[in-house]
Amino acid sequence: MSVSSYLNTTPQLGEGLYLHPSAQVIGDVTVGADCSIWCNTVLRGDVNRIVIGNCTNVQDFAMGHVSHKNDKKPDGSPLIIGDYVTIGHQAMLHGCTIGNECLIGMAAIIMDDVVVQDQVMVGAGSLVPPGKVLESGHLYVGRPAVKVRALTPEEIAYLKYSAEHYVRVKNNYLKDHL
């Protein structure tokens, strides 16, 4: 595993984290408790901050990055991810906000200043252009992503279940590697 400081800022890693040896976490990154960061994932908090809540999993080859602060955007675009979120394989999150109990599908791209409200599912391969707001309780799919329909009660329950499942999986990895 590679945990690297950037400009004297070192990542803050929560209790019970599973960080795969091939993952890289750099700079101003805060990861909550019981999270998992999987194979070849990169979280690069160099020009802004990344904050990840509790019980969130960031799967293989995912990329999390940010946009720098400037005169037009004094706060830039940090990457904020809530609790009980599943970020699928090869997803790219750039300077966006993801609410609680969301599922971001494999290879989805979420651009700067997007706000994904709580309990949203973004389909695999979707592209969410800058500045969009994805409303709570819906499925979004496509390039560009559009609201397809409301999530069923079963799908909403699955959002938290998925994250809890990954907590159990990472706990097994931690047992095997202690």
CSV table of C-alpha atoms in Angstrom, one decimal:
chain,number,residue,atom,x,y,z
A,1,MET,CA,0.0,0.0,0.0
A,2,SER,CA,1.1,3.5,-0.7
A,3,VAL,CA,0.1,6.3,1.7
A,4,SER,CA,1.9,9.5,0.7
A,5,SER,CA,2.1,13.0,2.1
A,6,TYR,CA,1.8,16.0,-0.2
A,7,LEU,CA,3.0,19.4,0.9
A,8,ASN,CA,3.2,18.1,4.5
A,9,THR,CA,-0.4,16.8,4.5
A,10,THR,CA,-0.7,13.2,5.3
A,11,PRO,CA,-3.9,11.1,4.7
A,12,GLN,CA,-6.0,10.4,7.8
A,13,LEU,CA,-7.2,6.8,7.8
A,14,GLY,CA,-10.1,5.6,9.9
A,15,GLU,CA,-10.3,2.6,12.2
A,16,GLY,CA,-11.0,-0.8,10.6
A,17,LEU,CA,-9.9,0.4,7.1
A,18,TYR,CA,-8.8,-2.2,4.6
A,19,LEU,CA,-6.3,-0.6,2.2
A,20,HIS,CA,-5.1,-3.0,-0.5
A,21,PRO,CA,-1.3,-3.0,-0.9
A,22,SER,CA,-1.6,-1.7,-4.5
A,23,ALA,CA,-3.9,1.3,-3.7
A,24,GLN,CA,-2.5,4.8,-3.5
A,25,VAL,CA,-3.8,7.4,-1.1
A,26,ILE,CA,-2.1,10.8,-1.4
A,27,GLY,CA,-2.3,14.1,0.4
A,28,ASP,CA,-5.3,15.7,2.0
A,29,VAL,CA,-7.5,12.5,2.2
A,30,THR,CA,-9.7,11.6,5.2
A,31,VAL,CA,-11.2,8.1,5.2
A,32,GLY,CA,-13.8,7.1,7.8
A,33,ALA,CA,-14.2,3.9,9.8
A,34,ASP,CA,-14.8,0.5,8.3
A,35,CYS,CA,-14.0,1.5,4.8
A,36,SER,CA,-12.3,-0.5,2.1
A,37,ILE,CA,-10.0,0.8,-0.7
A,38,TRP,CA,-9.4,-2.0,-3.2
A,39,CYS,CA,-6.8,-3.0,-5.7
A,40,ASN,CA,-5.1,-0.2,-7.8
A,41,THR,CA,-7.4,2.5,-6.6
A,42,VAL,CA,-6.0,6.0,-6.5
A,43,LEU,CA,-7.3,8.7,-4.2
A,44,ARG,CA,-5.2,11.9,-4.9
A,45,GLY,CA,-5.9,14.8,-2.6
A,46,ASP,CA,-3.1,17.0,-3.8
A,47,VAL,CA,-4.8,20.3,-4.9
A,48,ASN,CA,-7.9,19.9,-2.8
A,49,ARG,CA,-9.3,17.6,-0.2
A,50,ILE,CA,-11.0,14.2,-0.3
A,51,VAL,CA,-13.3,13.1,2.5
A,52,ILE,CA,-14.9,9.7,2.6
A,53,GLY,CA,-17.5,8.7,5.2
A,54,ASN,CA,-17.9,5.5,7.2
A,55,CYS,CA,-18.6,2.0,5.7
A,56,THR,CA,-17.8,3.1,2.2
A,57,ASN,CA,-16.0,0.9,-0.4
A,58,VAL,CA,-14.0,2.1,-3.3
A,59,GLN,CA,-13.4,-0.8,-5.7
A,60,ASP,CA,-10.6,-1.9,-8.0
A,61,PHE,CA,-9.1,0.7,-10.3
A,62,ALA,CA,-11.3,3.5,-9.2
A,63,MET,CA,-9.9,7.1,-9.3
A,64,GLY,CA,-10.8,9.9,-7.0
A,65,HIS,CA,-9.4,13.3,-7.7
A,66,VAL,CA,-10.2,17.0,-7.1
A,67,SER,CA,-10.0,20.5,-8.8
A,68,HIS,CA,-7.8,23.2,-7.5
A,69,LYS,CA,-8.9,26.5,-5.9
A,70,ASN,CA,-8.7,29.6,-8.1
A,71,ASP,CA,-10.0,33.1,-8.5
A,72,LYS,CA,-13.3,32.0,-10.1
A,73,LYS,CA,-13.8,29.1,-7.7
A,74,PRO,CA,-12.1,30.0,-4.3
A,75,ASP,CA,-13.0,26.6,-2.9
A,76,GLY,CA,-12.2,24.6,-6.0
A,77,SER,CA,-14.0,21.2,-6.2
A,78,PRO,CA,-13.2,18.8,-3.4
A,79,LEU,CA,-14.4,15.2,-3.5
A,80,ILE,CA,-16.8,14.4,-0.7
A,81,ILE,CA,-18.3,10.9,-0.4
A,82,GLY,CA,-20.9,10.0,2.3
A,83,ASP,CA,-21.5,6.9,4.5
A,84,TYR,CA,-22.5,3.5,3.1
A,85,VAL,CA,-21.5,4.2,-0.5
A,86,THR,CA,-20.3,1.6,-3.0
A,87,ILE,CA,-18.0,3.0,-5.7
A,88,GLY,CA,-17.8,0.4,-8.5
A,89,HIS,CA,-14.7,-0.9,-10.3
A,90,GLN,CA,-13.0,1.7,-12.6
A,91,ALA,CA,-15.3,4.5,-11.6
A,92,MET,CA,-13.9,8.0,-11.8
A,93,LEU,CA,-15.0,10.6,-9.4
A,94,HIS,CA,-13.7,14.1,-9.9
A,95,GLY,CA,-14.4,17.0,-7.6
A,96,CYS,CA,-18.0,15.9,-6.8
A,97,THR,CA,-20.2,15.2,-3.8
A,98,ILE,CA,-21.8,11.8,-3.3
A,99,GLY,CA,-24.5,11.5,-0.6
A,100,ASN,CA,-25.1,8.6,1.8
A,101,GLU,CA,-26.2,5.1,0.7
A,102,CYS,CA,-25.4,5.5,-3.0
A,103,LEU,CA,-24.1,3.1,-5.6
A,104,ILE,CA,-21.9,4.4,-8.3
A,105,GLY,CA,-21.7,1.7,-11.1
A,106,MET,CA,-18.6,0.3,-12.7
A,107,ALA,CA,-16.8,2.7,-15.0
A,108,ALA,CA,-19.2,5.6,-14.2
A,109,ILE,CA,-17.7,9.1,-14.5
A,110,ILE,CA,-18.9,11.8,-12.2
A,111,MET,CA,-17.5,15.2,-13.0
A,112,ASP,CA,-16.8,18.4,-11.1
A,113,ASP,CA,-19.5,20.0,-9.0
A,114,VAL,CA,-22.0,17.2,-9.4
A,115,VAL,CA,-24.1,16.6,-6.3
A,116,VAL,CA,-25.4,13.1,-6.0
A,117,GLN,CA,-28.1,13.2,-3.2
A,118,ASP,CA,-28.7,10.4,-0.8
A,119,GLN,CA,-29.9,7.0,-2.0
A,120,VAL,CA,-29.1,7.3,-5.7
A,121,MET,CA,-27.9,4.6,-8.1
A,122,VAL,CA,-25.8,5.6,-11.1
A,123,GLY,CA,-25.6,2.9,-13.7
A,124,ALA,CA,-22.4,1.3,-15.0
A,125,GLY,CA,-20.7,3.3,-17.7
A,126,SER,CA,-22.7,6.5,-17.1
A,127,LEU,CA,-21.3,10.0,-17.5
A,128,VAL,CA,-22.6,12.7,-15.2
A,129,PRO,CA,-21.5,16.1,-16.7
A,130,PRO,CA,-20.3,19.0,-14.5
A,131,GLY,CA,-22.7,20.7,-12.2
A,132,LYS,CA,-25.7,18.3,-12.4
A,133,VAL,CA,-27.8,17.4,-9.3
A,134,LEU,CA,-29.0,13.8,-9.1
A,135,GLU,CA,-32.2,13.6,-7.0
A,136,SER,CA,-32.5,11.2,-4.1
A,137,GLY,CA,-34.3,7.9,-4.7
A,138,HIS,CA,-33.7,7.6,-8.4
A,139,LEU,CA,-31.7,5.6,-11.0
A,140,TYR,CA,-29.6,7.5,-13.5
A,141,VAL,CA,-28.1,5.9,-16.6
A,142,GLY,CA,-26.5,7.0,-19.8
A,143,ARG,CA,-24.0,9.3,-21.5
A,144,PRO,CA,-25.0,11.9,-20.4
A,145,ALA,CA,-26.8,10.3,-17.4
A,146,VAL,CA,-30.5,10.9,-17.3
A,147,LYS,CA,-33.1,10.1,-14.6
A,148,VAL,CA,-34.7,6.8,-15.7
A,149,ARG,CA,-37.0,6.0,-12.8
A,150,ALA,CA,-37.6,6.0,-9.1
A,151,LEU,CA,-35.8,3.2,-7.1
A,152,THR,CA,-37.9,0.5,-5.7
A,153,PRO,CA,-38.0,-0.1,-1.9
A,154,GLU,CA,-35.9,-3.2,-2.5
A,155,GLU,CA,-33.3,-1.3,-4.5
A,156,ILE,CA,-33.1,1.4,-1.8
A,157,ALA,CA,-32.5,-1.3,0.8
A,158,TYR,CA,-29.8,-2.8,-1.4
A,159,LEU,CA,-27.8,0.4,-1.4
A,160,LYS,CA,-27.0,0.0,2.3
A,161,TYR,CA,-26.8,-3.8,2.0
A,162,SER,CA,-24.1,-3.5,-0.7
A,163,ALA,CA,-21.9,-1.3,1.5
A,164,GLU,CA,-22.5,-3.5,4.6
A,165,HIS,CA,-21.5,-6.6,2.5
A,166,TYR,CA,-18.2,-4.9,1.6
A,167,VAL,CA,-17.6,-4.2,5.3
A,168,ARG,CA,-17.9,-8.0,5.9
A,169,VAL,CA,-15.6,-8.8,3.0
A,170,LYS,CA,-12.9,-6.3,4.1
A,171,ASN,CA,-13.1,-7.8,7.6
A,172,ASN,CA,-12.3,-11.2,6.2
A,173,TYR,CA,-9.3,-9.7,4.3
A,174,LEU,CA,-8.1,-8.0,7.6
A,175,LYS,CA,-8.3,-11.4,9.4
A,176,ASP,CA,-6.3,-13.1,6.7
A,177,HIS,CA,-3.6,-10.4,6.7
A,178,LEU,CA,-3.1,-9.9,10.4
